[in-house]
């Protein structure tokens, strides 16, 4: 995780614990969901508990602004994903839409997971940058030799049964 490389683990966990608050805010603003006092209190207390645990690990936050923003980007994107999925599910399950409410929860989940997996695999292949990529960019051969191979190089060395098991 890029966030772990930029700030200590305690700060990373502290910022990641804000995901529940971001999700509630996104649901309220984007989906126009109405929450009661109990829901807001639960989200707030859960986040406060996570913050208290994380603050035990780290006493001061001395990280620059960009690493903090990078670490806040993950929970914010998670909130936007959850909010957009809820909006999509709500629309697809309505009986007066184009599909007539015929899409089931299992079908929606399967399509969502297939699209998410394909997107994650594509981005991993584009940004993984393993040892093969570093050699191509003219990196230090001695330093690169000590690193693990990229995932596609390691997968290509597996027998066919191993590739099937991984995929």
Coordinates of N, CA and C in Angstrom, one line a residue, residues 19-149:
X19 N -13.2 6.0 7.3 CA -14.1 5.6 6.1 C -15.5 5.5 6.5
X20 N -15.9 5.2 7.7 CA -17.3 5.1 8.0 C -18.0 6.5 8.0
X21 N -17.2 7.5 8.5 CA -17.8 8.9 8.4 C -17.9 9.3 7.0
X22 N -16.9 9.1 6.1 CA -17.0 9.4 4.7 C -18.2 8.7 4.0
X23 N -18.4 7.5 4.4 CA -19.6 6.7 3.8 C -20.9 7.3 4.2
X24 N -21.0 7.7 5.4 CA -22.3 8.4 5.9 C -22.5 9.7 5.2
X25 N -21.4 10.5 5.1 CA -21.5 11.8 4.4 C -21.9 11.6 2.9
X26 N -21.2 10.6 2.2 CA -21.5 10.4 0.8 C -23.0 9.9 0.6
X27 N -23.4 9.0 1.5 CA -24.8 8.5 1.4 C -25.8 9.7 1.6
X28 N -25.5 10.6 2.5 CA -26.4 11.7 2.8 C -26.4 12.7 1.6
X29 N -25.2 13.0 1.1 CA -25.1 14.1 0.1 C -25.4 13.6 -1.3
X30 N -24.9 12.4 -1.7 CA -25.1 11.9 -3.0 C -26.4 11.1 -3.2
X31 N -26.8 10.3 -2.2 CA -28.0 9.4 -2.4 C -29.2 10.0 -1.7
X32 N -29.0 11.2 -1.1 CA -30.1 11.8 -0.3 C -30.7 10.9 0.7
X33 N -29.9 10.0 1.3 CA -30.4 9.1 2.3 C -30.6 9.9 3.6
X34 N -31.7 9.5 4.3 CA -32.0 10.1 5.6 C -31.5 9.2 6.7
X35 N -30.7 9.7 7.6 CA -30.2 8.9 8.7 C -30.8 9.5 10.0
X36 N -31.0 8.6 11.0 CA -31.4 9.1 12.3 C -30.3 9.4 13.2
X37 N -30.6 9.8 14.4 CA -29.6 10.1 15.4 C -28.8 8.9 15.7
X38 N -29.5 7.7 15.8 CA -28.8 6.5 16.2 C -27.7 6.1 15.1
X39 N -28.0 6.3 13.9 CA -27.0 6.0 12.8 C -25.8 6.9 12.9
X40 N -26.1 8.2 13.0 CA -25.0 9.2 13.1 C -24.1 8.9 14.4
X41 N -24.8 8.6 15.5 CA -24.1 8.3 16.7 C -23.2 7.1 16.6
X42 N -23.8 6.0 16.0 CA -23.0 4.8 15.8 C -21.8 5.0 14.9
X43 N -21.9 5.8 13.8 CA -20.8 6.1 13.0 C -19.7 6.9 13.7
X44 N -20.2 7.9 14.4 CA -19.3 8.8 15.2 C -18.5 8.0 16.2
X45 N -19.2 7.2 17.0 CA -18.6 6.5 18.1 C -17.6 5.4 17.6
X46 N -18.0 4.8 16.5 CA -17.1 3.8 15.9 C -15.8 4.4 15.4
X47 N -16.0 5.6 14.8 CA -14.8 6.3 14.4 C -13.9 6.8 15.5
X48 N -14.6 7.3 16.5 CA -13.8 7.8 17.7 C -13.1 6.6 18.4
X49 N -13.7 5.4 18.4 CA -13.0 4.3 19.0 C -11.8 3.9 18.2
X50 N -11.9 3.9 16.9 CA -10.8 3.6 16.0 C -9.7 4.7 16.2
X51 N -10.1 5.9 16.3 CA -9.1 7.0 16.5 C -8.4 6.8 17.8
X52 N -9.1 6.4 18.8 CA -8.4 6.2 20.2 C -7.4 5.1 20.1
X53 N -7.8 4.0 19.4 CA -6.8 2.9 19.3 C -5.6 3.3 18.5
X54 N -5.8 4.0 17.4 CA -4.7 4.5 16.5 C -3.9 5.5 17.2
X55 N -4.4 6.4 18.0 CA -3.7 7.4 18.8 C -2.8 6.7 19.8
X56 N -3.2 5.5 20.3 CA -2.3 4.8 21.2 C -1.0 4.4 20.5
X57 N -1.1 4.2 19.2 CA 0.1 3.7 18.5 C 1.0 4.9 18.0
X58 N 0.4 6.1 17.8 CA 1.1 7.3 17.4 C 0.7 8.5 18.2
X59 N 1.6 9.2 18.8 CA 1.2 10.3 19.6 C 1.2 11.6 18.9
X60 N 2.0 11.8 17.8 CA 2.0 13.0 17.1 C 1.9 12.8 15.6
X61 N 1.3 13.7 14.9 CA 1.2 13.6 13.4 C 2.1 14.6 12.9
X62 N 3.3 14.2 12.3 CA 4.2 15.1 11.7 C 4.4 14.9 10.3
X63 N 3.5 14.3 9.6 CA 3.6 14.1 8.2 C 3.2 15.3 7.3
X64 N 3.8 15.4 6.2 CA 3.4 16.5 5.3 C 2.0 16.3 4.8
X65 N 1.5 17.4 4.1 CA 0.1 17.3 3.7 C -0.2 16.3 2.6
X66 N 0.7 16.1 1.6 CA 0.5 15.2 0.5 C 0.3 13.7 1.0
X67 N 1.2 13.2 1.9 CA 1.0 11.9 2.4 C -0.3 11.7 3.2
X68 N -0.7 12.7 3.9 CA -1.9 12.6 4.6 C -3.1 12.6 3.6
X69 N -3.1 13.4 2.6 CA -4.1 13.4 1.6 C -4.2 12.0 0.8
X70 N -3.0 11.5 0.5 CA -3.0 10.1 -0.1 C -3.7 9.1 0.8
X71 N -3.4 9.2 2.1 CA -4.0 8.2 3.0 C -5.5 8.4 3.2
X72 N -5.9 9.7 3.0 CA -7.4 10.0 3.1 C -8.1 9.6 1.8
X73 N -7.4 9.5 0.7 CA -8.0 9.2 -0.5 C -8.7 7.8 -0.5
X74 N -8.1 6.8 0.1 CA -8.6 5.5 0.1 C -10.0 5.4 0.8
X75 N -10.2 5.9 2.0 CA -11.5 5.9 2.6 C -12.5 6.7 1.9
X76 N -12.1 7.8 1.3 CA -13.0 8.7 0.5 C -13.5 7.9 -0.8
X77 N -12.5 7.2 -1.4 CA -12.9 6.5 -2.6 C -13.8 5.3 -2.2
X78 N -13.6 4.7 -1.1 CA -14.4 3.6 -0.6 C -15.8 4.1 -0.4
X79 N -15.9 5.3 0.2 CA -17.3 5.9 0.5 C -18.0 6.2 -0.8
X80 N -17.3 6.7 -1.8 CA -17.9 7.0 -3.1 C -18.3 5.7 -3.8
X81 N -17.5 4.6 -3.7 CA -17.9 3.3 -4.3 C -19.1 2.8 -3.6
X82 N -19.2 2.8 -2.3 CA -20.3 2.2 -1.6 C -21.6 3.0 -1.9
X83 N -21.4 4.4 -2.0 CA -22.6 5.2 -2.3 C -23.1 5.0 -3.7
X84 N -22.2 4.9 -4.7 CA -22.6 4.7 -6.0 C -23.2 3.3 -6.2
X85 N -22.7 2.3 -5.5 CA -23.2 0.9 -5.6 C -24.6 0.9 -5.0
X86 N -24.8 1.6 -3.9 CA -26.2 1.7 -3.3 C -27.2 2.4 -4.2
X87 N -26.7 3.4 -4.9 CA -27.6 4.1 -5.8 C -27.9 3.2 -7.0
X88 N -26.9 2.5 -7.5 CA -27.2 1.6 -8.6 C -28.1 0.5 -8.3
X89 N -27.9 -0.1 -7.1 CA -28.8 -1.2 -6.6 C -30.2 -0.7 -6.4
X90 N -30.3 0.5 -5.9 CA -31.6 1.0 -5.6 C -32.4 1.2 -6.9
X91 N -31.7 1.7 -7.9 CA -32.3 2.0 -9.3 C -32.6 0.7 -10.0
X92 N -31.7 -0.3 -9.9 CA -31.9 -1.6 -10.6 C -33.1 -2.4 -10.0
X93 N -33.3 -2.3 -8.7 CA -34.3 -3.1 -8.1 C -35.7 -2.4 -8.1
X94 N -35.8 -1.2 -8.7 CA -37.1 -0.5 -8.8 C -37.9 -1.2 -9.9
X95 N -39.2 -1.5 -9.6 CA -40.0 -2.2 -10.6 C -40.4 -1.3 -11.8
X96 N -40.2 0.0 -11.7 CA -40.6 0.9 -12.8 C -39.4 1.3 -13.7
X97 N -38.3 0.7 -13.6 CA -37.1 1.1 -14.4 C -37.2 0.2 -15.7
X98 N -36.2 0.4 -16.6 CA -36.1 -0.2 -17.9 C -36.1 -1.7 -17.8
X99 N -35.4 -2.3 -16.7 CA -35.4 -3.7 -16.6 C -36.6 -4.3 -15.8
X100 N -37.4 -3.4 -15.4 CA -38.6 -3.8 -14.7 C -38.4 -4.5 -13.3
X101 N -37.2 -4.1 -12.7 CA -36.9 -4.6 -11.4 C -36.6 -6.1 -11.4
X102 N -36.2 -6.6 -12.6 CA -36.0 -8.1 -12.8 C -34.6 -8.5 -12.3
X103 N -33.7 -7.6 -12.1 CA -32.3 -8.0 -11.7 C -32.3 -8.3 -10.2
X104 N -31.8 -9.5 -9.9 CA -31.7 -9.9 -8.6 C -30.4 -9.5 -7.9
X105 N -30.3 -9.6 -6.6 CA -29.1 -9.2 -5.8 C -27.9 -10.0 -6.2
X106 N -28.1 -11.3 -6.5 CA -27.0 -12.1 -6.8 C -26.4 -11.7 -8.2
X107 N -27.3 -11.5 -9.1 CA -26.9 -11.1 -10.5 C -26.1 -9.7 -10.4
X108 N -26.7 -8.8 -9.7 CA -26.0 -7.5 -9.5 C -24.7 -7.6 -8.9
X109 N -24.6 -8.4 -7.8 CA -23.3 -8.6 -7.2 C -22.3 -9.3 -8.1
X110 N -22.7 -10.3 -8.9 CA -21.8 -11.0 -9.8 C -21.2 -10.0 -10.8
X111 N -22.1 -9.2 -11.4 CA -21.7 -8.2 -12.4 C -20.7 -7.2 -11.8
X112 N -21.1 -6.7 -10.6 CA -20.3 -5.7 -9.9 C -18.9 -6.2 -9.6
X113 N -18.8 -7.5 -9.1 CA -17.5 -8.1 -8.8 C -16.7 -8.3 -10.0
X114 N -17.3 -8.8 -11.1 CA -16.6 -9.0 -12.4 C -16.0 -7.7 -12.9
X115 N -16.8 -6.6 -12.9 CA -16.3 -5.4 -13.3 C -15.1 -4.8 -12.4
X116 N -15.3 -5.0 -11.1 CA -14.3 -4.5 -10.2 C -13.0 -5.3 -10.3
X117 N -13.1 -6.6 -10.5 CA -11.9 -7.5 -10.7 C -11.2 -7.1 -11.9
X118 N -11.9 -6.9 -13.0 CA -11.3 -6.6 -14.3 C -10.6 -5.2 -14.2
X119 N -11.2 -4.3 -13.5 CA -10.6 -3.0 -13.3 C -9.3 -3.1 -12.5
X120 N -9.4 -3.8 -11.4 CA -8.2 -4.0 -10.5 C -7.1 -4.7 -11.2
X121 N -7.4 -5.7 -12.0 CA -6.4 -6.4 -12.7 C -5.7 -5.5 -13.7
X122 N -6.5 -4.8 -14.5 CA -6.0 -3.8 -15.5 C -5.0 -2.8 -14.8
X123 N -5.5 -2.2 -13.7 CA -4.7 -1.2 -13.0 C -3.4 -1.8 -12.4
X124 N -3.5 -3.0 -11.9 CA -2.3 -3.7 -11.3 C -1.3 -4.0 -12.4
X125 N -1.8 -4.4 -13.6 CA -0.8 -4.6 -14.7 C -0.2 -3.3 -15.2
X126 N -1.0 -2.2 -15.1 CA -0.4 -1.0 -15.6 C 0.5 -0.3 -14.6
X127 N 0.3 -0.4 -13.3 CA 1.0 0.3 -12.3 C 1.9 -0.6 -11.4
X128 N 1.9 -1.9 -11.6 CA 2.6 -2.7 -10.6 C 4.1 -2.4 -10.6
X129 N 4.7 -2.3 -11.8 CA 6.1 -1.8 -11.8 C 7.1 -2.7 -11.1
X130 N 7.1 -4.0 -11.3 CA 8.0 -5.0 -10.7 C 9.4 -4.8 -11.1
X131 N 10.2 -5.8 -10.9 CA 11.6 -5.8 -11.2 C 11.9 -5.7 -12.7
X132 N 11.0 -6.3 -13.5 CA 11.2 -6.2 -15.0 C 11.0 -4.8 -15.4
X133 N 10.1 -4.1 -14.9 CA 9.9 -2.7 -15.2 C 11.1 -1.8 -14.8
X134 N 11.6 -2.1 -13.6 CA 12.8 -1.3 -13.1 C 14.0 -1.6 -14.0
X135 N 14.2 -2.8 -14.4 CA 15.3 -3.1 -15.3 C 15.2 -2.4 -16.6
X136 N 14.0 -2.3 -17.2 CA 13.7 -1.7 -18.4 C 14.0 -0.2 -18.3
X137 N 13.8 0.4 -17.1 CA 13.9 1.8 -16.9 C 15.4 2.2 -16.6
X138 N 16.3 1.2 -16.6 CA 17.7 1.4 -16.3 C 18.0 1.6 -14.8
X139 N 17.4 0.8 -14.0 CA 17.7 0.8 -12.5 C 19.0 0.1 -12.2
X140 N 19.4 0.3 -11.0 CA 20.6 -0.4 -10.5 C 20.4 -1.9 -10.4
X141 N 21.2 -2.6 -11.2 CA 21.0 -4.1 -11.3 C 21.2 -4.8 -10.0
X142 N 22.2 -4.4 -9.2 CA 22.4 -5.1 -7.9 C 21.2 -4.9 -7.0
X143 N 20.7 -3.7 -6.9 CA 19.5 -3.4 -6.1 C 18.3 -4.1 -6.6
X144 N 18.1 -4.1 -7.9 CA 16.9 -4.8 -8.4 C 17.0 -6.3 -8.3
X145 N 18.2 -6.9 -8.3 CA 18.3 -8.3 -8.1 C 17.8 -8.8 -6.8
X146 N 17.9 -7.9 -5.8 CA 17.4 -8.3 -4.4 C 15.9 -8.2 -4.3
X147 N 15.2 -7.6 -5.2 CA 13.8 -7.4 -5.1 C 13.1 -8.7 -5.6
X148 N 11.8 -8.8 -5.2 CA 11.0 -9.9 -5.7 C 10.6 -9.6 -7.2
X149 N 10.4 -10.7 -7.9 CA 10.0 -10.4 -9.3 C 8.6 -9.9 -9.4

